[in-house]
Short mmCIF file of C-alpha atoms and ligand atoms in Angstrom, two decimals:
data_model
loop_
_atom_site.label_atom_id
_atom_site.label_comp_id
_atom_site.label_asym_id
_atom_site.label_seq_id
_atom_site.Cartn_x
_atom_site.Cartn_y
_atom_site.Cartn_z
CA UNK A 1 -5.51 38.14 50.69
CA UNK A 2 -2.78 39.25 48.11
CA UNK A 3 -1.65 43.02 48.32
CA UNK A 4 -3.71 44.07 45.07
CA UNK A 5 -1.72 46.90 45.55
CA UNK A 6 1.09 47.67 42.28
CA UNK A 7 4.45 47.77 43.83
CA UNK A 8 5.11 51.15 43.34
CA UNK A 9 2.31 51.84 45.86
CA UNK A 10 3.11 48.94 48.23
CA UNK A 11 6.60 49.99 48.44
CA UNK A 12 5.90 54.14 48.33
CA UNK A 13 7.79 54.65 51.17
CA UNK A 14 10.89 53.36 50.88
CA UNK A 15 11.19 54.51 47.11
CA UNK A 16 12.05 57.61 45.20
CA UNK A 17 8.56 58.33 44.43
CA UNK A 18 6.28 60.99 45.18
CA UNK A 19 2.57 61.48 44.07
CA UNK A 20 3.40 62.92 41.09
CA UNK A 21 5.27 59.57 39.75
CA UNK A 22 2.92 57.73 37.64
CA UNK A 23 1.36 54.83 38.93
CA UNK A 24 3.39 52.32 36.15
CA UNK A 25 2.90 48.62 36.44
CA UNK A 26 2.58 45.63 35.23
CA UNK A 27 2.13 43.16 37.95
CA UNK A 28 5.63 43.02 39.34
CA UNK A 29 6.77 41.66 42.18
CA UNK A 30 4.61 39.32 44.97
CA UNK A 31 6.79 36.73 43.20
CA UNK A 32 6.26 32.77 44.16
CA UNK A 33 8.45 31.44 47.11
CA UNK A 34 8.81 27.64 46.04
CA UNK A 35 9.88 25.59 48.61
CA UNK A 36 12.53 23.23 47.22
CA UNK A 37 12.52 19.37 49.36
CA UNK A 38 15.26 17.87 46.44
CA UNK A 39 17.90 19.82 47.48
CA UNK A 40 16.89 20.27 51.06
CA UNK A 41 17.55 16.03 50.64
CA UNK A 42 20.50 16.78 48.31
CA UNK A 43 22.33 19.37 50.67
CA UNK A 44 21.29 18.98 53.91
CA UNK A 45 20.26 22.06 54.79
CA UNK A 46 16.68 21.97 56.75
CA UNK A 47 15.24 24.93 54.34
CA UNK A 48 15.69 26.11 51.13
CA UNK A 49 12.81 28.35 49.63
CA UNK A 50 13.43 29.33 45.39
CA UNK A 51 12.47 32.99 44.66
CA UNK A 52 10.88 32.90 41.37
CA UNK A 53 11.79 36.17 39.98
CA UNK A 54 10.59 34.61 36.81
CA UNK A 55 7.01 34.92 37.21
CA UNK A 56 7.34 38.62 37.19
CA UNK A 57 5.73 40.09 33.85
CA UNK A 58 8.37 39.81 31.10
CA UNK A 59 9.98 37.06 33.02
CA UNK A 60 12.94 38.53 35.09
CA UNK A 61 13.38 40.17 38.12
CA UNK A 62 14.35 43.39 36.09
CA UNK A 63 10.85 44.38 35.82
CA UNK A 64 10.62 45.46 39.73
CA UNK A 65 13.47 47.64 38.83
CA UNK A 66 12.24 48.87 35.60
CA UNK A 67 8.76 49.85 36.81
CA UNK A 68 10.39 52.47 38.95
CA UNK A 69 12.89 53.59 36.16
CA UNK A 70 10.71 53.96 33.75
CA UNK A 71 7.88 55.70 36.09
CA UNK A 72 10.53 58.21 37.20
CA UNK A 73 11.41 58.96 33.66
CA UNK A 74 8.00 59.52 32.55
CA UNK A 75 7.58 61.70 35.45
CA UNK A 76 10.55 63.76 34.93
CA UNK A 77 9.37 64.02 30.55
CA UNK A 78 11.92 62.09 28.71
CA UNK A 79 10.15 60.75 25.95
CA UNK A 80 12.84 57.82 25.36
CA UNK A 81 14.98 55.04 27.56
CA UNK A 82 17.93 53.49 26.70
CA UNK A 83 19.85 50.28 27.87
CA UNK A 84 22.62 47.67 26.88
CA UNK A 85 21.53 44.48 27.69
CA UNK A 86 22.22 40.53 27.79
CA UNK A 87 18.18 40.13 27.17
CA UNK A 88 16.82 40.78 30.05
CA UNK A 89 16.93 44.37 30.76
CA UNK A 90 15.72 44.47 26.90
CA UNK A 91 12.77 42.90 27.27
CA UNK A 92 11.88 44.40 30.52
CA UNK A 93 12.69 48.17 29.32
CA UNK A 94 10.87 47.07 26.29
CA UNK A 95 7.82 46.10 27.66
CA UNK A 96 7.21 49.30 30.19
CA UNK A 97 8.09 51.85 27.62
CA UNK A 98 5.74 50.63 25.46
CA UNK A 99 3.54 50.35 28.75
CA UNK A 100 4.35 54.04 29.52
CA UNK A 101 3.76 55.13 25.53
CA UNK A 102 7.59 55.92 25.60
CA UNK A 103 9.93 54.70 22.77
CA UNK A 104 12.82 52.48 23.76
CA UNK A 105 16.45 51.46 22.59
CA UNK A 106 17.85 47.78 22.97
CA UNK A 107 21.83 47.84 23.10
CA UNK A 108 22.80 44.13 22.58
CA UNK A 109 26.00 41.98 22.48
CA UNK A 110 26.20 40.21 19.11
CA UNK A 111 25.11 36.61 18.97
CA UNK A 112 24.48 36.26 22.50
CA UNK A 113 21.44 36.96 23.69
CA UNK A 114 18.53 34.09 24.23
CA UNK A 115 15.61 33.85 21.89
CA UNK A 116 12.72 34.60 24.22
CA UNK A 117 14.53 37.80 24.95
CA UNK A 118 14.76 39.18 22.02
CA UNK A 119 11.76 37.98 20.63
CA UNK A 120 9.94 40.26 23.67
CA UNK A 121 12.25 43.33 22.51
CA UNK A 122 10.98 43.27 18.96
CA UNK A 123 7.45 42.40 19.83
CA UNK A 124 7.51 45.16 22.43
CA UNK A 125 8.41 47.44 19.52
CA UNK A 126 12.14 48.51 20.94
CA UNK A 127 14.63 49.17 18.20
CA UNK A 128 17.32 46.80 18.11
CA UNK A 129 21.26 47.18 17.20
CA UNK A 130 23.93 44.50 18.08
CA UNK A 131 27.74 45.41 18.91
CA UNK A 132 30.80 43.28 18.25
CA UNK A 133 31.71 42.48 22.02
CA UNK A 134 30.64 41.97 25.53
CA UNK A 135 27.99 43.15 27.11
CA UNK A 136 30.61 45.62 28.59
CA UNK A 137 31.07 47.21 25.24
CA UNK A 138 27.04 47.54 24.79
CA UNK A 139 27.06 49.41 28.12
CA UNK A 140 30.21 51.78 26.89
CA UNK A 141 28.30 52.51 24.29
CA UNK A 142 25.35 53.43 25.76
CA UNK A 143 26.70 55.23 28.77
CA UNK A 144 28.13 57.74 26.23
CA UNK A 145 24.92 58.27 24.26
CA UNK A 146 23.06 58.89 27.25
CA UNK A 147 25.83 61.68 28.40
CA UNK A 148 24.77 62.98 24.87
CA UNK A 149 21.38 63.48 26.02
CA UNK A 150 19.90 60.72 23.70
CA UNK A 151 17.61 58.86 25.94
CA UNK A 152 17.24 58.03 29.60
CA UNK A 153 19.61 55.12 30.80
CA UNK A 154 18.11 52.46 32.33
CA UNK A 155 20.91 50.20 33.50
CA UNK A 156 21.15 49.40 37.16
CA UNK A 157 23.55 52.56 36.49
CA UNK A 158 20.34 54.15 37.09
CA UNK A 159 19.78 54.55 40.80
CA UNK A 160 16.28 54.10 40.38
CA UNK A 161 16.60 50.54 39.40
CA UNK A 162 18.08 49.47 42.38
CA UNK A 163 15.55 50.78 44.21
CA UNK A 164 13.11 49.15 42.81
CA UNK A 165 15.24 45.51 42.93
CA UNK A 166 15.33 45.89 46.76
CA UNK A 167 11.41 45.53 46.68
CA UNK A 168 12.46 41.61 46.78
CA UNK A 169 14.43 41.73 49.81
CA UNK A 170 11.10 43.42 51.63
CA UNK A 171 8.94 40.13 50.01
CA UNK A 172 11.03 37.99 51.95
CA UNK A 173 11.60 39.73 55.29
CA UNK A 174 7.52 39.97 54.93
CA UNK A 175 6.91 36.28 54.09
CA UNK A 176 9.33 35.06 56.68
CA UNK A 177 8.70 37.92 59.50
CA UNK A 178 12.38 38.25 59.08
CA UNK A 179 15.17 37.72 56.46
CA UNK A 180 16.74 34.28 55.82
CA UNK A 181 20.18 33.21 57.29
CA UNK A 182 21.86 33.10 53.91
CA UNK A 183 20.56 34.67 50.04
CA UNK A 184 22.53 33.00 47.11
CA UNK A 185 22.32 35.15 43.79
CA UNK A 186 23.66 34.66 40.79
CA UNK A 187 26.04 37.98 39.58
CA UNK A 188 26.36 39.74 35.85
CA UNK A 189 26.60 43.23 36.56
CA UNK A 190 26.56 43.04 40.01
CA UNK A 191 23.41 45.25 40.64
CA UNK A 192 21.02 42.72 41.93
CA UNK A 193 22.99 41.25 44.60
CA UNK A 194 23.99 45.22 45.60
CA UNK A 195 20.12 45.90 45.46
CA UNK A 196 19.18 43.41 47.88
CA UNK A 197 21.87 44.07 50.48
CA UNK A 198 20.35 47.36 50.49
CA UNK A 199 16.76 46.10 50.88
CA UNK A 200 17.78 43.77 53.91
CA UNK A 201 19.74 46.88 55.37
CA UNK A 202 16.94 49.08 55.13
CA UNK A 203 14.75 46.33 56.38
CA UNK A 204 16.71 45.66 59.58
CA UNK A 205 17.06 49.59 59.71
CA UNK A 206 13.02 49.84 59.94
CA UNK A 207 12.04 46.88 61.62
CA UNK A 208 10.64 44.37 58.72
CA UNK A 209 13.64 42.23 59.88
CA UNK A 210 15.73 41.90 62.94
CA UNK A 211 18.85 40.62 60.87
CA UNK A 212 20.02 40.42 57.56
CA UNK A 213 21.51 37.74 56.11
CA UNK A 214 24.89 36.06 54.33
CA UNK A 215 24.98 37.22 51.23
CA UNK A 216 26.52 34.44 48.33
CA UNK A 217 27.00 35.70 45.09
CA UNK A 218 27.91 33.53 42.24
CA UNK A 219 29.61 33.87 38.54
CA UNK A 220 30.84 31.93 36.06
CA UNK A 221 33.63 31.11 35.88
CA UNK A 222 34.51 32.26 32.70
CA UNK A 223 33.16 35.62 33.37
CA UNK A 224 33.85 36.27 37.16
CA UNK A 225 35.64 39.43 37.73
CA UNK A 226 34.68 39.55 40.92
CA UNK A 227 36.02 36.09 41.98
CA UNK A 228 39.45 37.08 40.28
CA UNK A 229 39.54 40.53 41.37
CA UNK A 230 39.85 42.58 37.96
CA UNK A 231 38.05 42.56 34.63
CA UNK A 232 37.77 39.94 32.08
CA UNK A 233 37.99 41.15 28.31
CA UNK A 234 36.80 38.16 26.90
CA UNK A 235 33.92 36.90 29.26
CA UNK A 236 32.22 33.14 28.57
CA UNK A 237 30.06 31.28 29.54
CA UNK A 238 26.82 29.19 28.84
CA UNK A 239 24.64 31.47 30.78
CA UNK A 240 24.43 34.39 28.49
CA UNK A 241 22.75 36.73 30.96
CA UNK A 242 25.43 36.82 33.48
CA UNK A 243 28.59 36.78 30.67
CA UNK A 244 29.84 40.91 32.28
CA UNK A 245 33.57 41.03 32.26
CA UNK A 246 33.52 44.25 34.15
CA UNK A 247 30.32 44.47 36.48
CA UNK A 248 29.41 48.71 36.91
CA UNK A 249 28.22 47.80 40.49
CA UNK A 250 31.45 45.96 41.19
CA UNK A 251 31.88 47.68 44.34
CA UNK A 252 28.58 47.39 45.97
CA UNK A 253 29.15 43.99 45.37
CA UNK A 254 31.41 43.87 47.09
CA UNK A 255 30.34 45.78 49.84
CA UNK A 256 27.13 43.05 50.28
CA UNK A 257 29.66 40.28 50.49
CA UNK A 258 31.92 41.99 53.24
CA UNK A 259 29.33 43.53 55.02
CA UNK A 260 26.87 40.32 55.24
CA UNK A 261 29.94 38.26 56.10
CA UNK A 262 28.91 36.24 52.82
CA UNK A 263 31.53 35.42 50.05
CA UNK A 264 31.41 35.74 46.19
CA UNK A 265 32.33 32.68 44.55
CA UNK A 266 33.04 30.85 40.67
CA UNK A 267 30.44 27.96 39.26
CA UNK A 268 31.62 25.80 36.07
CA UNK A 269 29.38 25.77 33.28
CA UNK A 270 28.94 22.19 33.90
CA UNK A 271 27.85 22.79 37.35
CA UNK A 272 25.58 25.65 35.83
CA UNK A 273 23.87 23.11 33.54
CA UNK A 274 23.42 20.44 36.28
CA UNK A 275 21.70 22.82 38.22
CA UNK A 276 19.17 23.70 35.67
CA UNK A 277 18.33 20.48 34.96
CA UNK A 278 18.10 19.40 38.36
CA UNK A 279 15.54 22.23 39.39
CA UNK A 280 13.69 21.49 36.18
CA UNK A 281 13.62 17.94 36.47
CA UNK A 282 13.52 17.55 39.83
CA UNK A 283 11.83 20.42 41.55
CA UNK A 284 9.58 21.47 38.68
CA UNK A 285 10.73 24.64 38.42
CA UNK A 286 12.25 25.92 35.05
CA UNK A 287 14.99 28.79 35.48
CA UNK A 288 17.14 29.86 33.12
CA UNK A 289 20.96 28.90 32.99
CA UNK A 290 21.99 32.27 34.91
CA UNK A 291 19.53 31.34 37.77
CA UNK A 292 20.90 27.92 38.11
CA UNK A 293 24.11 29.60 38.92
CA UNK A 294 22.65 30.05 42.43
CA UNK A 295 21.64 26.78 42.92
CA UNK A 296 25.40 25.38 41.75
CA UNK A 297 26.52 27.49 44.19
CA UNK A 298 24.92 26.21 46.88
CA UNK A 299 25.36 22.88 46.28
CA UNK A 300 29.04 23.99 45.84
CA UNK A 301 29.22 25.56 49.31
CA UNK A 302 27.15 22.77 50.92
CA UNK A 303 29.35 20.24 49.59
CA UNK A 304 32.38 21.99 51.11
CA UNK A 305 30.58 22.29 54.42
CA UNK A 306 30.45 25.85 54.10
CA UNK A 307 27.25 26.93 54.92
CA UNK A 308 27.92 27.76 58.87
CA UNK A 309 24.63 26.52 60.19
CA UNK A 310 22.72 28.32 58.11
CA UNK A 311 19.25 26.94 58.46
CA UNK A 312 16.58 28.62 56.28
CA UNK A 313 18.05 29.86 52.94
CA UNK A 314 16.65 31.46 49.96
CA UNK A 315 17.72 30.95 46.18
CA UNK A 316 16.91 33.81 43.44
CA UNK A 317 16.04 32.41 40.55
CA UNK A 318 16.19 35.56 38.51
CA UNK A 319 14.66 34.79 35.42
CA UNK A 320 12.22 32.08 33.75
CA UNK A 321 13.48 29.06 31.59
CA UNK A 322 11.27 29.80 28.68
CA UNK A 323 13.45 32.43 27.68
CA UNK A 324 16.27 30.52 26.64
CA UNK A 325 14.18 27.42 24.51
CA UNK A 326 17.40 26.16 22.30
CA UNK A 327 19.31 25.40 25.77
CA UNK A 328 16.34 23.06 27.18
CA UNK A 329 16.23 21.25 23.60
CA UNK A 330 19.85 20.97 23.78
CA UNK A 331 19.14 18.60 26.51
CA UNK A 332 16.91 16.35 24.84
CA UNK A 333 20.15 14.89 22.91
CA UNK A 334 18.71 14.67 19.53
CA UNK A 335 15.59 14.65 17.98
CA UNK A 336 11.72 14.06 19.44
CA UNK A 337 10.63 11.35 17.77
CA UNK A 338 8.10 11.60 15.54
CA UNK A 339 5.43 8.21 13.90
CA UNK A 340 2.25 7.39 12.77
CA UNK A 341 -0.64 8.41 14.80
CA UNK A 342 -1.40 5.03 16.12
CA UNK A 343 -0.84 3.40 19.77
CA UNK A 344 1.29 0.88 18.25
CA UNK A 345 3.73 3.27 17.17
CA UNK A 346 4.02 5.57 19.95
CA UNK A 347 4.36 2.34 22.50
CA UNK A 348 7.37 1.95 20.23
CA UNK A 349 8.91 5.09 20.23
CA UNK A 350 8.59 5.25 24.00
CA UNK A 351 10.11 1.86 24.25
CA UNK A 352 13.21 3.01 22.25
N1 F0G B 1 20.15 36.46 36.18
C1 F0G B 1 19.59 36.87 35.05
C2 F0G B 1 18.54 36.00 34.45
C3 F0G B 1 19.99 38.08 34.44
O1 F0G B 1 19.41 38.47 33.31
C4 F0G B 1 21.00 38.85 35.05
C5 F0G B 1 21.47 40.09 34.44
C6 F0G B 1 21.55 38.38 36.24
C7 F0G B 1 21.10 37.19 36.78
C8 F0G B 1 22.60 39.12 36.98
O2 F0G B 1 22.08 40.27 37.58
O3 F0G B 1 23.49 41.95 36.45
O4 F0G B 1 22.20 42.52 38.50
O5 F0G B 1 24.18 41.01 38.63
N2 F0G B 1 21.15 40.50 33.30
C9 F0G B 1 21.52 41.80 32.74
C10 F0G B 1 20.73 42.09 31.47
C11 F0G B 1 22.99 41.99 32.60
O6 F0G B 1 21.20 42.84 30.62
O7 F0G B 1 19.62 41.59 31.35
P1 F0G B 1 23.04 41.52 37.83
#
C-alpha cells in the first residue's frame, strides 16, 4: 500500500514541524525509483536505480522542500514568499503559495529560464521581474529585500527547505532497507546535494540505514565553482537550472563530498546533452538537461574506472523534461514533417 500519508506527516519527526504547522501539500515526494538496464549495460555497474524527482507536483524536487517552507511561513503569518530562481524554485514557490492563499514573488535571471517554468509561475499567479545577470545576482537581490522585511525567503537559504529536500534521502534508505553505495546529483546552488547528506546522516543516526553513501556531485563546466574552487562571474551552460556561479550552500557541499568520501566533479555540455538524450531515448525517461548532468557524470566516472566497487547506485533526476520543450525540439534537427492526410504520403515522409 502507498503511504497516503502527505509528507509533512510521514516525515513529522524528523522535521521542524509541530501541530500547529499546517498540513500543506500537494502530493510531494513517494517519487518513482526507475530502474535503468541501458546504462547498467553501458557502465557496468550491476545497479543503477533513477530517482524521478520529476514526478513531484510542479515537476522538481523543490516541491518537497517548498511544502515545508511555505507551511512554516504560513504558520509563523507572513502573508508573502519570496525567491530568485533559475525556474524551478519559481514554479514550485508559485504553486504552494497559491496553494497556501499566500502571494508570491519570482526573482529571475534574464533570458534564461525554460518555458515550462515560467509558464507555471505566471499561471500560478506569482509576479514576475527579470534581472540583468546570473542567477547569483537574482539571489543578491532578493536576500536584501527579504532583510527589508518584504516577504519570506524561500531559497534553500531557508533552513526549512533543506529539511524538507532530505525527505528523499529517507525514500531511498526506505525502499532499499538501507542507502545506496554511491548518490550522483547534479549541483546549482549546492543545496540539494547538502540536503541529502543530511538525510543519509540522520538516517544512519536513527537506524533507517546502516551506512550512507558516496556522495558525487556534478556541474557544468561552465558554471562549476565548486570544481574550480572560487566563483564564476559569468556562469554558462546549456542546462539553465544549474548555471550558479557562486552556490550559497557552497560549503555544505562540500562538507557531503569530504565527509561521504565522494568527489565533486565538471560535465561538458556535450556530455550533458548526450545524457539527456540517452535516458530519453533509451531508458524512457525524460529529464531535463540539469538532471542529465548526473547521468554524464556517471558515465564519466565509470569510464575512468572510478566508481570503487560501488554496486547499487542511485541517479537524481531532479526535474522533468517537459519543462524545457525548445531543448527536446532542438533535437529533432529541423522541422516535423508535415503532408496530406493520406497513407501514401505519410509512408513517404517516414521513408525520407
Ligand atoms: N536540477 C534542477 C532541475 C534544478 O532546478 C536545480 C536547481 C538543480 C538541479 C540544482 O540543485 O541548486 O540545490 O544544487 N535549481 C534552482 C532553481 C537553482 O532556482 O530552481 P541545487
Amino acid at each position: 500500500m502507498p503511504d497516503a500519508r502527505c509528507l509533512i506527516d510521514r516525515y513529522a519527526s524528523y522535521l521542524p514541524v509541530t501541530d500547529r504547522t499546517p498540513r500543506l501539500t500537494l502530493g510531494e515526494g513517494g517519487t518513482p525509483l526507475v530502474r535503468a538496464r541501458s546504462l547498467e549495460r553501458e557502465t557496468g555497474v550491476p545497479e543503477i536505480w533513477l530517482k524521478v524527482e520529476g514526478q513531484n507536483p510542479t515537476g522538481s524536487f523543490k516541491d518537497r522542500g517548498m511544502v515545508v517552507a511555505v507551511a512554516k511561513a504560513l504558520e509563523q503569518g507572513a502573508r508573502m514568499v519570496l525567491c530568485a530562481s533559475t525556474g524551478n524554485t519559481a514554479a514550485s514557490a508559485a504553486a504552494y503559495a497559491a496553494r497556501a492563499g499566500m502571494s508570491c514573488t519570482v526573482i529571475l535571471p534574464a533570458g534564461q529560464v525554460a518555458a515550462g517554468k515560467l509558464a507555471q509561475a505566471i499561471a500560478h499567479g506569482a509576479r514576475v521581474v527579470a534581472v540583468r545577470g546570473p542567477f547569483d545576482a537574482a539571489l543578491a537581490v532578493v536576500r536584501t529585500l527579504a532583510e527589508q522585511g518584504e516577504a519570506t525567503l524561500v531559497n534553500s537559504v531557508n533552513p526549512d527547505r533543506l529539511e524538507g529536500q532530505k525527505t528523499a534521502a529517507f525514500e531511498l534508505c526506505e525502499t532499499f532497507g538501507d542507502a545506496p553505495d554511491a548518490l550522483f546529483i547534479p549541483v546549482g546552488n549546492a543545496g540539494n546535494i547538502t540536503a541529502y547528506w543530511k538525510g543519509f546522516v540522520e538516517a544512519a543516526r536513527t537506524g533507517l540505514a546502516h551506512r550512507r553513501p558516496r556522495m558525487y556531485g556534478y556541474q557544468a563546466e561552465g558554471a562549476a565553482p565548486l570544481v574550480r574552487g572560487a566563483p564564476v562571474a559569468e556562469p554558462e551552460t546549456i542546462a539553465t537550472a544549474i548555471r550558479v556561479g557562486n552556490p550559497a550552500s557552497w560549503r555544505g557541499a562540500v562538507a557531503a563530498r569530504d565527509e561521504s568520501g565522494g568527489a565533486i566533479d565538471a560535465v561538458t555540455d556535450a556530455e550533458i546533452l548526450d545524457a539527456y538524450s540517452f535516458l530519453a531515448r533509451c531508458e524512457g525517461v525524460f529529464a531535463e538537461p540539469a538532471s542529465a548532468a548526473a547521468i554524464a557524470g556517471l558515465r564519466k566516472r565509470a569510464r575512468a574506472n572510478g566508481l570503487r566497487g560501488a554496486s547499487r547506485v542511485v541517479c537524481v533526476l531532479t526535474g522533468n523534461g517537459m519543462k524545457d520543450p525548445e531543448r527536446a525540439r532542438s533535437l529533432a534537427g529541423g522541422d516535423i514533417a508535415t503532408v496530406e492526410a493520406t497513407p501514401d504520403a505519410v509512408r513517404a515522409a517516414l521513408r525520407s
